[in-house]
Amino acid sequence: MKQINLEIKALSPLAIGRQKPGGSISEAETYIPGSVIRGAIASVILKRANTSITHGDDFHELFLGENPAIFHNAYPADFKIKSEVRVLPNTALSSKNKPGFKSQPNDPKHNGVFDTLIDRFCAESFGHIYDPNCPVDGGRVDAFTGFYQVQNRYYRNSTTSRLLTRVGINRRRATSEEQVLYSIEVLNESQDYQEKPVIYRGTIFVADDLAEPLYNFLNNHPEDLRLGGAASRGLGRVKIAVNLPCEIKSSVNNRVKEFNQKLRQRWEEWKNIFGISMQDSPENSIYFTVDLQADAILTENWQRTTLISEKMLQNLTGINNFLELHAAYSSYDYRSGWNSAWGLMKDVELITNKGSVYLFSVKSEDLWEKAWENLEIYGVGDRTCEGFGKIQICNEFHNVFREIAK
């Protein structure tokens, strides 16, 4: 598999809605889902090719084959920062009064963000409740979610949206319909006067033999894609910049080693304070986290679930050795969508929200090294080729403790 990096600049408002089942209000997403990118690229290829799909051709292998391309979500990014956009874990907290990353060591507006996974695990292992407060003012803390990038310091990325009000059209007379107005919530586009253009960054994982043809197609049609709905009304115009296909480089082993080093150091600090623990020392095991970087559709025993269990992870990796789940921090929601090819609504899916965190331990690291790399490439759950189920093993933010809040 090779990786193609995308940078999407919004030239017009993007109507990328998330319809809640049973609701009449369509809310705008805060990012561009992989399913939207996948559908838009497939649509343009079919229009340009002007031919039918045959089994074994490039289009079939790219979208319908046994090893289809994986289109990840495109998250809002700072165009000056080249690092990958990540999702903050559910275990991240920040001050309730002055939330946010620090822009400088003594930032008067933000008290910083820190992670609680390792400290909470240690506290519960020693039989204590972990209830942290703000490291700056001692006040209350609250969950801190969203997207972030790292370049010397931490940056939080977000999008802005607005409502566009439109007049309903009488289809028989092709004129405006009296007393019919509707509003669409859209993501804002880039403006010439803006210092920071509105951009989104995502990736495509694609088979080696299809990487170059897909890159050439995207590079030759940078402004042909229309993302989201209401394209006939002028919405959804984007400009795509793509990088040359490259090998997928994994740093998972380094992240696992650093995570375990921090965990053991923290464990010793807690041990010096409270003495004997209720659980074995982490020296006897290798710990790792599974951090959802995208919403996931999880199934176990033919039923929807929000938990990545030991059995599920063993089935995904084919490793049946010792594996233990210690903690899970997850939440759920519902998703639907529109299938343009069929002209029908997609099924309503129970999804596990991005940012969910699962803490596991194993006895042998060597058995899991390749499995961790494959999990980061292929993801977990259903519809991974549409961007669902993307994970990261041992997100670096778990190493940010309360006293060094960023």
Coordinates of C-alpha atoms in Angstrom, one line a residue:
M1 CA 0.0 0.0 0.0
K2 CA 1.1 3.6 -0.7
Q3 CA -0.1 6.8 0.7
I4 CA -1.3 9.9 -1.2
N5 CA -1.7 13.1 0.9
L6 CA -4.5 15.5 0.0
E7 CA -4.9 19.2 0.7
I8 CA -8.4 20.4 0.0
K9 CA -9.1 24.2 -0.3
A10 CA -12.8 25.2 -0.1
L11 CA -13.6 27.6 -3.0
S12 CA -17.3 27.8 -2.1
P13 CA -19.4 26.8 0.9
L14 CA -19.6 23.1 1.6
A15 CA -23.0 21.6 2.4
I16 CA -21.8 18.4 4.1
G17 CA -24.7 17.6 6.4
R18 CA -25.1 15.0 9.1
Q19 CA -28.8 14.1 9.2
K20 CA -29.9 12.8 12.7
P21 CA -32.4 10.0 12.4
G22 CA -35.9 11.3 13.0
G23 CA -34.8 15.0 12.9
S24 CA -35.7 17.7 10.4
I25 CA -32.6 19.8 10.9
S26 CA -29.5 18.9 8.9
E27 CA -26.3 19.9 10.8
A28 CA -23.0 20.5 9.0
E29 CA -20.1 18.2 9.7
T30 CA -16.9 19.8 11.1
Y31 CA -14.8 17.9 8.5
I32 CA -15.0 16.3 5.1
P33 CA -15.8 12.6 5.5
G34 CA -13.9 10.0 3.5
S35 CA -17.1 8.7 2.0
V36 CA -17.8 12.1 0.5
I37 CA -14.3 12.3 -1.0
R38 CA -14.6 8.7 -2.3
G39 CA -18.0 9.3 -3.9
A40 CA -16.8 12.6 -5.6
I41 CA -13.7 11.0 -7.1
A42 CA -15.7 8.0 -8.3
S43 CA -18.3 10.3 -9.9
V44 CA -15.7 12.4 -11.8
I45 CA -13.8 9.3 -13.0
L46 CA -17.0 7.7 -14.4
K47 CA -18.0 10.9 -16.2
R48 CA -14.5 11.3 -17.7
A49 CA -14.2 7.7 -18.7
N50 CA -17.7 7.6 -20.3
T51 CA -17.6 3.8 -20.3
S52 CA -19.1 1.0 -18.3
I53 CA -17.4 -0.7 -15.3
T54 CA -15.9 -4.2 -16.0
H55 CA -14.6 -6.7 -13.5
G56 CA -10.8 -6.3 -13.1
D57 CA -10.4 -2.8 -14.6
D58 CA -8.7 0.0 -12.6
F59 CA -12.0 1.5 -11.4
H60 CA -13.3 -1.8 -10.2
E61 CA -10.0 -2.6 -8.3
L62 CA -9.9 1.0 -6.9
F63 CA -13.4 1.0 -5.4
L64 CA -14.9 -2.5 -5.6
G65 CA -12.0 -4.9 -5.5
E66 CA -10.7 -7.1 -2.7
N67 CA -8.2 -4.5 -1.7
P68 CA -9.9 -1.2 -2.4
A69 CA -8.4 2.2 -1.8
I70 CA -9.0 3.6 1.7
F71 CA -10.2 7.2 1.7
H72 CA -9.6 8.8 5.1
N73 CA -11.5 11.8 6.4
A74 CA -10.1 15.3 5.7
Y75 CA -9.8 17.3 8.8
P76 CA -9.4 21.1 9.2
A77 CA -5.7 22.1 9.2
D78 CA -3.4 25.1 9.4
F79 CA -1.8 25.6 6.0
K80 CA 1.5 26.7 7.6
I81 CA 1.8 23.5 9.6
K82 CA 2.8 20.4 7.7
S83 CA 2.3 17.9 10.5
E84 CA -0.7 15.4 10.3
V85 CA -4.0 16.4 11.8
R86 CA -4.9 14.3 14.8
V87 CA -8.1 13.8 16.9
L88 CA -7.8 14.6 20.6
P89 CA -8.5 11.5 22.8
N90 CA -11.6 11.4 25.1
T91 CA -9.2 11.4 28.0
A92 CA -8.0 15.0 27.3
L93 CA -9.1 17.7 29.8
S94 CA -8.7 21.4 30.0
S95 CA -9.7 24.2 32.4
K96 CA -13.4 25.1 32.5
N97 CA -12.7 28.8 32.8
K98 CA -9.8 29.2 30.3
P99 CA -9.8 26.1 28.0
G100 CA -7.3 25.7 25.2
F101 CA -3.7 25.0 24.3
K102 CA -1.1 27.5 25.6
S103 CA 0.3 29.8 23.0
Q104 CA 3.3 30.6 25.3
P105 CA 4.5 29.3 28.7
N106 CA 2.5 31.8 30.8
D107 CA -0.5 32.2 28.5
P108 CA -3.0 34.5 30.3
K109 CA -5.9 33.3 28.1
H110 CA -5.5 29.5 28.2
N111 CA -4.6 27.2 31.0
G112 CA -3.5 24.3 28.8
V113 CA -4.7 20.8 28.0
F114 CA -3.5 17.6 29.5
D115 CA -4.3 13.8 29.3
T116 CA -5.6 11.6 32.2
L117 CA -5.3 8.1 30.8
I118 CA -2.1 7.0 32.5
D119 CA -2.8 8.8 35.8
R120 CA -6.3 7.4 36.0
F121 CA -5.1 3.9 35.3
C122 CA -2.4 4.2 38.1
A123 CA -4.9 5.8 40.6
E124 CA -7.5 3.0 40.1
S125 CA -4.8 0.3 40.3
F126 CA -3.9 1.7 43.8
G127 CA -7.5 1.9 44.8
H128 CA -8.0 5.7 44.5
I129 CA -10.3 7.9 42.5
Y130 CA -8.6 10.2 40.1
D131 CA -10.3 13.6 40.1
P132 CA -7.9 16.3 38.7
N133 CA -8.3 20.0 38.8
C134 CA -6.8 22.8 36.7
P135 CA -3.0 22.9 37.2
V136 CA -3.0 26.7 36.9
D137 CA -5.9 28.1 39.0
G138 CA -7.1 24.9 40.8
G139 CA -10.5 25.3 39.2
R140 CA -12.7 22.7 37.5
V141 CA -11.7 20.9 34.3
D142 CA -13.8 19.6 31.5
A143 CA -13.5 17.4 28.4
F144 CA -11.5 19.0 25.6
T145 CA -12.2 17.6 22.1
G146 CA -11.4 18.5 18.5
F147 CA -8.5 18.4 16.0
Y148 CA -4.9 19.4 16.7
Q149 CA -1.5 19.7 15.1
V150 CA 2.0 19.9 16.6
Q151 CA 4.8 22.2 15.5
N152 CA 6.9 23.3 18.4
R153 CA 3.6 23.7 20.3
Y154 CA 0.1 22.4 20.0
Y155 CA -2.5 24.0 17.8
R156 CA -6.2 23.3 17.8
N157 CA -8.0 23.4 14.5
S158 CA -11.7 24.0 13.8
T159 CA -14.1 25.2 11.1
T160 CA -16.7 27.8 11.0
S161 CA -20.2 27.5 9.5
R162 CA -23.2 29.6 8.6
L163 CA -26.8 29.2 7.5
L164 CA -27.7 29.9 3.8
T165 CA -31.4 30.7 3.3
R166 CA -32.9 29.7 0.0
V167 CA -36.3 30.0 -1.7
G168 CA -38.2 26.8 -2.6
I169 CA -38.8 26.2 -6.3
N170 CA -42.1 25.1 -7.8
R171 CA -41.0 22.3 -10.1
R172 CA -44.1 22.5 -12.3
R173 CA -43.7 26.3 -13.1
A174 CA -39.9 26.5 -12.4
T175 CA -40.5 29.6 -10.4
S176 CA -40.1 30.5 -6.7
E177 CA -42.8 29.0 -4.5
E178 CA -44.6 31.3 -2.2
Q179 CA -44.0 31.0 1.6
V180 CA -41.4 28.3 1.1
L181 CA -38.0 29.0 2.6
Y182 CA -35.3 26.6 3.8
S183 CA -31.9 26.9 5.3
I184 CA -28.7 24.9 4.7
E185 CA -25.9 24.9 7.2
V186 CA -22.6 25.0 5.4
L187 CA -18.9 25.1 6.1
N188 CA -17.4 28.4 5.2
E189 CA -15.1 28.8 2.2
S190 CA -11.8 30.5 1.8
Q191 CA -11.9 34.3 1.1
D192 CA -9.2 36.3 -0.6
Y193 CA -9.0 38.7 2.3
Q194 CA -8.4 35.8 4.8
E195 CA -4.9 35.4 6.3
K196 CA -5.5 31.7 6.7
P197 CA -7.3 29.9 3.8
V198 CA -9.8 27.2 4.8
I199 CA -8.1 23.9 4.0
Y200 CA -8.6 20.3 5.0
R201 CA -6.0 17.5 5.0
G202 CA -6.6 13.8 4.4
T203 CA -4.9 10.7 3.0
I204 CA -5.7 7.9 0.6
F205 CA -4.1 4.5 1.1
V206 CA -4.0 2.7 -2.2
A207 CA -2.5 -0.4 -3.8
D208 CA 1.0 0.1 -5.3
D209 CA -0.1 -0.5 -8.9
L210 CA -3.0 2.0 -8.7
A211 CA -1.2 4.8 -6.8
E212 CA 0.3 6.5 -9.8
P213 CA -2.8 6.4 -12.0
L214 CA -4.9 7.8 -9.2
Y215 CA -2.3 10.5 -8.4
N216 CA -2.2 11.5 -12.1
F217 CA -6.0 11.8 -12.3
L218 CA -6.3 14.0 -9.2
N219 CA -3.3 16.1 -10.3
N220 CA -4.9 16.7 -13.7
H221 CA -8.3 17.5 -12.4
P222 CA -7.7 19.7 -9.3
E223 CA -10.9 21.7 -9.5
D224 CA -13.3 19.2 -11.0
L225 CA -14.5 17.6 -7.7
R226 CA -17.7 18.8 -6.0
L227 CA -18.0 17.8 -2.4
G228 CA -21.3 17.6 -0.5
G229 CA -24.8 18.5 -1.6
A230 CA -26.4 21.4 -3.5
A231 CA -23.6 21.3 -6.2
S232 CA -26.2 22.6 -8.7
R233 CA -26.6 25.7 -6.5
G234 CA -22.9 26.6 -6.7
L235 CA -21.8 24.9 -3.5
G236 CA -19.1 22.3 -3.0
R237 CA -16.4 23.7 -5.2
V238 CA -12.9 22.8 -4.0
K239 CA -9.3 22.8 -5.2
I240 CA -7.3 19.7 -4.5
A241 CA -3.5 19.5 -4.2
V242 CA -1.9 16.1 -4.0
N243 CA 1.6 14.9 -3.1
L244 CA 3.4 12.1 -5.0
P245 CA 2.6 8.6 -3.7
C246 CA 4.9 7.5 -1.0
E247 CA 5.5 4.4 1.2
I248 CA 3.5 4.3 4.4
K249 CA 6.0 4.9 7.2
S250 CA 5.1 3.7 10.7
S251 CA 6.5 4.9 14.0
V252 CA 4.2 2.7 16.0
N253 CA 7.1 0.8 17.8
N254 CA 8.6 4.0 19.0
R255 CA 5.3 5.3 20.3
V256 CA 4.6 2.0 22.1
K257 CA 8.0 2.1 23.8
E258 CA 7.6 5.8 24.8
F259 CA 4.1 5.1 26.2
N260 CA 5.3 2.2 28.3
Q261 CA 8.3 4.2 29.5
K262 CA 6.0 7.0 30.7
L263 CA 3.6 4.6 32.2
R264 CA 6.3 2.8 34.3
Q265 CA 7.7 6.2 35.4
R266 CA 4.3 7.3 36.5
W267 CA 3.6 4.0 38.2
E268 CA 6.7 4.4 40.4
E269 CA 5.7 7.9 41.4
W270 CA 2.3 6.6 42.5
K271 CA 3.9 3.6 44.3
N272 CA 6.2 5.9 46.3
I273 CA 3.1 7.7 47.6
F274 CA 0.5 4.9 48.1
G275 CA 2.7 1.8 48.5
I276 CA 1.2 -1.6 47.5
S277 CA -1.0 -1.6 44.4
M278 CA -4.1 -3.8 43.7
Q279 CA -2.6 -4.8 40.3
D280 CA 0.6 -6.3 39.0
S281 CA 3.4 -4.0 38.1
P282 CA 3.5 -2.8 34.5
E283 CA 7.0 -4.2 34.2
N284 CA 5.4 -7.6 33.5
S285 CA 3.4 -6.5 30.5
I286 CA 3.4 -4.3 27.4
Y287 CA 0.6 -1.7 27.3
F288 CA -0.8 0.0 24.3
T289 CA -3.8 2.1 23.4
V290 CA -6.2 2.0 20.5
D291 CA -7.2 5.6 19.7
L292 CA -10.0 6.1 17.2
Q293 CA -9.0 8.8 14.7
A294 CA -12.4 8.5 12.9
D295 CA -15.8 7.2 13.7
A296 CA -16.0 3.4 13.7
I297 CA -18.8 1.0 12.9
L298 CA -18.1 -2.0 15.2
T299 CA -19.8 -5.4 15.2
E300 CA -19.4 -8.4 17.5
N301 CA -21.6 -11.5 17.5
W302 CA -23.7 -9.9 14.7
Q303 CA -24.6 -7.0 16.9
R304 CA -23.5 -3.4 16.9
T305 CA -21.3 -2.4 19.8
T306 CA -19.1 0.6 20.9
L307 CA -16.4 -1.6 22.6
I308 CA -13.3 -3.0 21.0
S309 CA -13.1 -6.2 23.0
E310 CA -10.1 -8.6 23.4
K311 CA -11.8 -11.1 21.2
M312 CA -12.6 -8.6 18.5
L313 CA -8.9 -7.4 18.4
Q314 CA -7.7 -11.0 18.4
N315 CA -9.9 -11.8 15.4
L316 CA -8.7 -8.7 13.5
T317 CA -5.1 -9.5 14.0
G318 CA -5.2 -13.3 14.0
I319 CA -3.2 -13.4 17.3
N320 CA -4.7 -15.5 20.0
N321 CA -2.1 -14.9 22.7
F322 CA -2.8 -13.2 26.0
L323 CA -4.6 -9.8 25.6
E324 CA -6.4 -7.8 28.3
L325 CA -8.6 -4.8 28.1
H326 CA -8.1 -2.5 31.1
A327 CA -10.1 0.7 30.2
A328 CA -12.5 2.0 27.6
Y329 CA -13.5 5.6 27.1
S330 CA -16.0 5.7 24.3
S331 CA -19.3 7.3 23.2
Y332 CA -21.7 6.7 20.4
D333 CA -23.9 8.4 17.8
Y334 CA -25.8 7.6 14.7
R335 CA -24.9 8.2 11.1
S336 CA -26.7 7.9 7.8
G337 CA -26.0 9.3 4.3
W338 CA -27.0 9.4 0.7
N339 CA -25.9 6.8 -1.9
S340 CA -25.6 8.8 -5.2
A341 CA -25.1 5.6 -7.3
W342 CA -28.4 4.0 -6.1
G343 CA -30.2 7.3 -5.4
L344 CA -31.2 6.0 -1.9
M345 CA -30.5 6.7 1.7
K346 CA -27.8 4.7 3.4
D347 CA -28.7 2.6 6.4
V348 CA -28.6 4.3 9.8
E349 CA -25.5 3.1 11.5
L350 CA -24.6 3.0 15.2
I351 CA -21.1 4.5 15.3
T352 CA -18.4 4.8 18.0
N353 CA -17.3 8.4 18.1
K354 CA -13.8 9.4 17.0
G355 CA -11.6 10.2 20.0
S356 CA -12.6 7.0 21.8
V357 CA -9.7 5.3 23.7
Y358 CA -9.1 1.7 24.7
L359 CA -6.2 0.5 26.9
F360 CA -4.8 -3.0 26.4
S361 CA -1.9 -5.1 27.6
V362 CA 0.0 -8.0 26.1
K363 CA 2.8 -10.2 27.3
S364 CA 4.9 -10.4 24.1
E365 CA 5.7 -7.3 22.1
D366 CA 7.3 -9.1 19.1
L367 CA 4.0 -10.8 18.2
W368 CA 2.2 -7.5 17.9
E369 CA 4.6 -5.2 16.1
K370 CA 3.4 -6.1 12.6
A371 CA -0.2 -6.3 13.8
W372 CA -0.1 -2.7 15.2
E373 CA 1.2 -1.5 11.8
N374 CA -1.6 -3.3 9.9
L375 CA -4.3 -2.0 12.3
E376 CA -3.1 1.6 11.6
I377 CA -3.3 0.9 7.8
Y378 CA -6.5 -1.0 7.5
G379 CA -8.5 0.2 10.5
V380 CA -11.2 -1.5 12.5
G381 CA -14.8 -2.3 11.9
D382 CA -17.0 -1.9 8.8
R383 CA -16.7 0.4 5.8
T384 CA -13.1 1.3 6.5
C385 CA -12.6 2.2 2.8
E386 CA -15.0 5.1 3.4
G387 CA -12.9 6.5 6.2
F388 CA -14.5 4.7 9.2
G389 CA -12.4 3.0 11.8
K390 CA -9.1 4.7 11.3
I391 CA -7.0 4.2 14.5
Q392 CA -3.6 5.2 16.0
I393 CA -1.7 3.1 18.4
C394 CA -0.5 5.0 21.5
N395 CA -1.4 8.6 20.6
E396 CA 1.5 10.8 21.7
F397 CA -0.9 13.1 23.6
H398 CA -1.3 10.4 26.3
N399 CA 2.2 11.4 27.5
V400 CA 1.1 15.0 28.3
F401 CA 0.5 15.0 32.1
R402 CA -1.3 17.5 34.2
E403 CA 1.9 19.3 35.5
I404 CA 3.1 19.8 31.9
A405 CA -0.2 20.8 30.4
K406 CA 0.3 22.1 26.8

